[in-house]
Amino acid sequence: MQKDQLFTRRRMLLAGAAALGSAGTAGIVLAEGGEETARSAPAPVAGPQARQALKPSAFRLQPLTGYGPPRTAPRKLKVRRKPILEISRSGRRMMLTFDDGPNPDYTPHILDTLAKYDVRAMFFVCGECVAVNRELVARMADEGHVVGNHTWTHPLLTTLGRKEIRSEMERTSDIIEDTYGERPQWFRAPYGAWNKAAFQLGAAMGMEPMAWTVDTTDWMEPGVDTIIDQVESGAAPGVVVLSHDAGGDRSQTVRAIREWLPYLIDSGYHLTVPSRRI
Ligand SMILES: [Zn+2]
């Protein structure tokens, strides 16, 4: 292929990525007291959005830089005072999120179930888990999932100094970029324990704070039936569901999603992720 033909092809991919980005972020609504920035789409960059038009094997051969802003340039975001708690209720949308992984014992089974039903989800990963399970993050990218930053070691941020918080977040964004293909645009504080530094640093790094609406309580290992009931009774338009694919024995989580995911689909919910396809 001639060089100029390649350039034309990449421009077309970027145009498609911009359209997808606009559609995806338009669905985010804000927690009370939040700022307005989440409704604006990020600048289009070559990344996982662009790769949707390519087979995974072809994507690996594509250069990712050269047009538009550098991939590493963070969006300029206003500093929020509260995290985002839910997404748009239109179209009976819900969003699934999985924290603390990736983990080789559980994450592949969850990815298999999501693939079976052609559903995309968000994975808030810890850097130290990514470091030893890089191939699972690459699989998330190839299968269209969105990866967010959940710090390196999962500390309680409210007990740390600003320098330590910055290190926890920055190292994790670095390894996500290296394994996933772009820097994360979403951050979730461990234990849902947010503070001013986390909001400020996250915004400076181009990440929006994402919390959740419904906790499956799977981290308490309450039994498969309880987890299923938490999801099914909490299901509603706009709800963000919190599950965990690591951090303990998550076999109940793995079994429960095989039940509650088809239930949500049969109930007419549209399971979506921000920024990527919706
Ligand atoms: Zn966590």
mmCIF file of N, CA and C and ligand atoms in Angstrom, residues 99-100 124 126 150 154 188-192 242 244, ligand 1:
data_model
loop_
_atom_site.group_PDB
_atom_site.id
_atom_site.type_symbol
_atom_site.label_atom_id
_atom_site.label_comp_id
_atom_site.label_asym_id
_atom_site.label_seq_id
_atom_site.Cartn_x
_atom_site.Cartn_y
_atom_site.Cartn_z
ATOM 1 N N ASP A 99 -13.556 -4.676 39.610
ATOM 2 C CA ASP A 99 -12.404 -4.039 40.256
ATOM 3 C C ASP A 99 -11.363 -5.047 40.744
ATOM 4 N N ASP A 100 -10.162 -4.534 40.937
ATOM 5 C CA ASP A 100 -9.052 -5.153 41.691
ATOM 6 C C ASP A 100 -8.190 -6.123 40.890
ATOM 7 N N PHE A 124 -11.534 -1.838 36.412
ATOM 8 C CA PHE A 124 -10.642 -0.954 37.152
ATOM 9 C C PHE A 124 -9.528 -1.810 37.738
ATOM 10 N N CYS A 126 -5.568 -2.880 39.120
ATOM 11 C CA CYS A 126 -4.466 -2.436 39.968
ATOM 12 C C CYS A 126 -3.153 -2.703 39.234
ATOM 13 N N HIS A 150 -7.100 1.867 39.099
ATOM 14 C CA HIS A 150 -7.577 1.585 40.462
ATOM 15 C C HIS A 150 -6.391 1.581 41.437
ATOM 16 N N HIS A 154 -3.698 -0.696 45.717
ATOM 17 C CA HIS A 154 -5.014 -0.668 46.366
ATOM 18 C C HIS A 154 -4.962 -0.158 47.806
ATOM 19 N N ARG A 188 -10.927 5.021 39.731
ATOM 20 C CA ARG A 188 -11.805 4.660 40.855
ATOM 21 C C ARG A 188 -10.948 4.490 42.097
ATOM 22 N N ALA A 189 -11.276 5.204 43.158
ATOM 23 C CA ALA A 189 -10.517 5.123 44.413
ATOM 24 C C ALA A 189 -10.801 3.793 45.109
ATOM 25 N N PRO A 190 -9.768 3.101 45.596
ATOM 26 C CA PRO A 190 -9.991 1.874 46.370
ATOM 27 C C PRO A 190 -10.930 2.140 47.542
ATOM 28 N N TYR A 191 -11.799 1.193 47.807
ATOM 29 C CA TYR A 191 -12.788 1.272 48.889
ATOM 30 C C TYR A 191 -13.782 2.421 48.705
ATOM 31 N N GLY A 192 -13.758 3.057 47.542
ATOM 32 C CA GLY A 192 -14.622 4.214 47.347
ATOM 33 C C GLY A 192 -14.262 5.373 48.257
ATOM 34 N N LEU A 242 -21.074 -2.673 40.631
ATOM 35 C CA LEU A 242 -19.727 -2.968 41.120
ATOM 36 C C LEU A 242 -19.564 -4.457 41.428
ATOM 37 N N HIS A 244 -16.134 -7.647 41.573
ATOM 38 C CA HIS A 244 -14.678 -7.787 41.735
ATOM 39 C C HIS A 244 -14.190 -9.063 41.053
HETATM 40 ZN ZN ZN B 1 -10.948 -2.149 44.837
#
